[in-house]
């Protein structure tokens, strides 16, 4: 089991920091746990074009939030506005990551 995020690229560190910040602000959790493919280093970011259509499969983040004993889920449900903000911020980070990947591919092709 990984206990750090050192195996993840920097853009994923940034995305997770942003997500954790929103969770901490909304919930003040005891613990935030990343599990699944990103925790184990088996995430997928796959894009391909077929017949002029671009397809992609990108692993999502699996996050478990532990709250204080005796507190109910209802106390920490996020509002629609908070969810929209989270989606918007993660989307911006994803766009930055895609540009960086395209730049790396372009520089590799130039070599």
Short mmCIF file of C-alpha atoms in Angstrom, two decimals:
data_model
loop_
_atom_site.label_atom_id
_atom_site.label_comp_id
_atom_site.label_asym_id
_atom_site.label_seq_id
_atom_site.Cartn_x
_atom_site.Cartn_y
_atom_site.Cartn_z
CA UNK A 1 0.00 0.00 0.00
CA UNK A 2 1.33 3.44 -0.95
CA UNK A 3 1.38 5.96 1.88
CA UNK A 4 2.54 8.89 -0.24
CA UNK A 5 1.71 10.42 -3.60
CA UNK A 6 5.29 10.40 -4.87
CA UNK A 7 4.38 7.90 -7.60
CA UNK A 8 1.95 10.39 -9.19
CA UNK A 9 2.92 13.11 -11.69
CA UNK A 10 2.88 16.74 -10.59
CA UNK A 11 -0.39 17.63 -12.34
CA UNK A 12 -2.16 14.88 -10.38
CA UNK A 13 -0.63 16.20 -7.15
CA UNK A 14 -2.11 19.60 -8.01
CA UNK A 15 -5.54 18.14 -8.78
CA UNK A 16 -5.59 16.18 -5.52
CA UNK A 17 -4.46 19.20 -3.48
CA UNK A 18 -7.31 21.21 -5.00
CA UNK A 19 -9.85 18.46 -4.31
CA UNK A 20 -8.58 17.92 -0.75
CA UNK A 21 -8.73 21.66 -0.08
CA UNK A 22 -12.39 21.78 -1.05
CA UNK A 23 -13.15 18.69 1.05
CA UNK A 24 -11.35 20.12 4.09
CA UNK A 25 -13.18 23.44 3.75
CA UNK A 26 -16.57 21.74 3.46
CA UNK A 27 -16.13 18.88 5.94
CA UNK A 28 -13.13 19.35 8.26
CA UNK A 29 -12.45 15.61 8.06
CA UNK A 30 -10.49 13.34 10.36
CA UNK A 31 -8.86 11.75 7.34
CA UNK A 32 -8.99 11.83 3.53
CA UNK A 33 -7.95 8.59 1.85
CA UNK A 34 -7.12 8.10 -1.81
CA UNK A 35 -7.76 4.52 -2.95
CA UNK A 36 -8.21 2.70 -6.22
CA UNK A 37 -6.10 3.00 -9.36
CA UNK A 38 -4.42 6.30 -8.47
CA UNK A 39 -3.38 5.00 -5.06
CA UNK A 40 -1.92 1.82 -6.52
CA UNK A 41 -0.26 3.47 -9.50
CA UNK A 42 -2.49 1.74 -12.05
CA UNK A 43 -4.50 4.71 -13.35
CA UNK A 44 -5.23 5.00 -17.06
CA UNK A 45 -5.13 8.00 -19.38
CA UNK A 46 -5.80 6.64 -22.84
CA UNK A 47 -6.74 8.64 -25.93
CA UNK A 48 -7.07 7.44 -29.50
CA UNK A 49 -8.72 8.57 -32.71
CA UNK A 50 -10.72 6.26 -34.88
CA UNK A 51 -12.75 7.30 -37.89
CA UNK A 52 -12.12 10.98 -37.14
CA UNK A 53 -13.54 10.66 -33.62
CA UNK A 54 -11.33 11.01 -30.56
CA UNK A 55 -12.06 8.63 -27.70
CA UNK A 56 -10.58 8.80 -24.23
CA UNK A 57 -10.61 6.85 -21.02
CA UNK A 58 -9.26 8.60 -17.94
CA UNK A 59 -9.38 7.02 -14.49
CA UNK A 60 -11.25 8.99 -11.87
CA UNK A 61 -10.14 9.61 -8.30
CA UNK A 62 -11.53 7.32 -5.59
CA UNK A 63 -11.60 9.24 -2.31
CA UNK A 64 -12.87 8.17 1.09
CA UNK A 65 -13.59 10.95 3.60
CA UNK A 66 -13.64 10.01 7.29
CA UNK A 67 -15.59 12.40 9.52
CA UNK A 68 -15.68 12.73 13.28
CA UNK A 69 -17.51 10.08 15.28
CA UNK A 70 -21.23 10.68 15.69
CA UNK A 71 -21.52 13.09 12.78
CA UNK A 72 -23.96 12.23 10.04
CA UNK A 73 -23.49 12.40 6.29
CA UNK A 74 -26.23 15.00 6.09
CA UNK A 75 -24.05 17.39 8.09
CA UNK A 76 -21.49 17.33 5.29
CA UNK A 77 -23.40 17.08 2.05
CA UNK A 78 -21.93 19.55 -0.39
CA UNK A 79 -24.13 22.04 -2.16
CA UNK A 80 -24.65 22.09 -5.90
CA UNK A 81 -22.57 25.28 -6.10
CA UNK A 82 -19.66 23.61 -4.25
CA UNK A 83 -19.88 20.62 -6.59
CA UNK A 84 -19.92 22.90 -9.65
CA UNK A 85 -16.85 24.74 -8.31
CA UNK A 86 -15.02 21.45 -7.76
CA UNK A 87 -15.84 20.22 -11.27
CA UNK A 88 -14.79 23.56 -12.79
CA UNK A 89 -11.45 23.62 -10.95
CA UNK A 90 -10.62 20.01 -11.74
CA UNK A 91 -11.59 20.65 -15.37
CA UNK A 92 -9.17 23.58 -15.57
CA UNK A 93 -6.39 21.45 -14.10
CA UNK A 94 -7.21 18.69 -16.59
CA UNK A 95 -6.96 21.18 -19.48
CA UNK A 96 -3.53 22.29 -18.26
CA UNK A 97 -2.39 18.67 -17.98
CA UNK A 98 -3.62 17.94 -21.52
CA UNK A 99 -1.66 20.91 -22.91
CA UNK A 100 1.47 19.72 -21.14
CA UNK A 101 1.02 16.23 -22.59
CA UNK A 102 0.51 17.64 -26.09
CA UNK A 103 3.66 19.76 -25.73
CA UNK A 104 5.65 16.70 -24.68
CA UNK A 105 4.27 14.70 -27.60
CA UNK A 106 5.06 17.54 -30.04
CA UNK A 107 8.62 17.85 -28.72
CA UNK A 108 9.06 14.06 -28.94
CA UNK A 109 7.79 14.05 -32.55
CA UNK A 110 10.20 16.87 -33.43
CA UNK A 111 13.16 14.78 -32.28
#
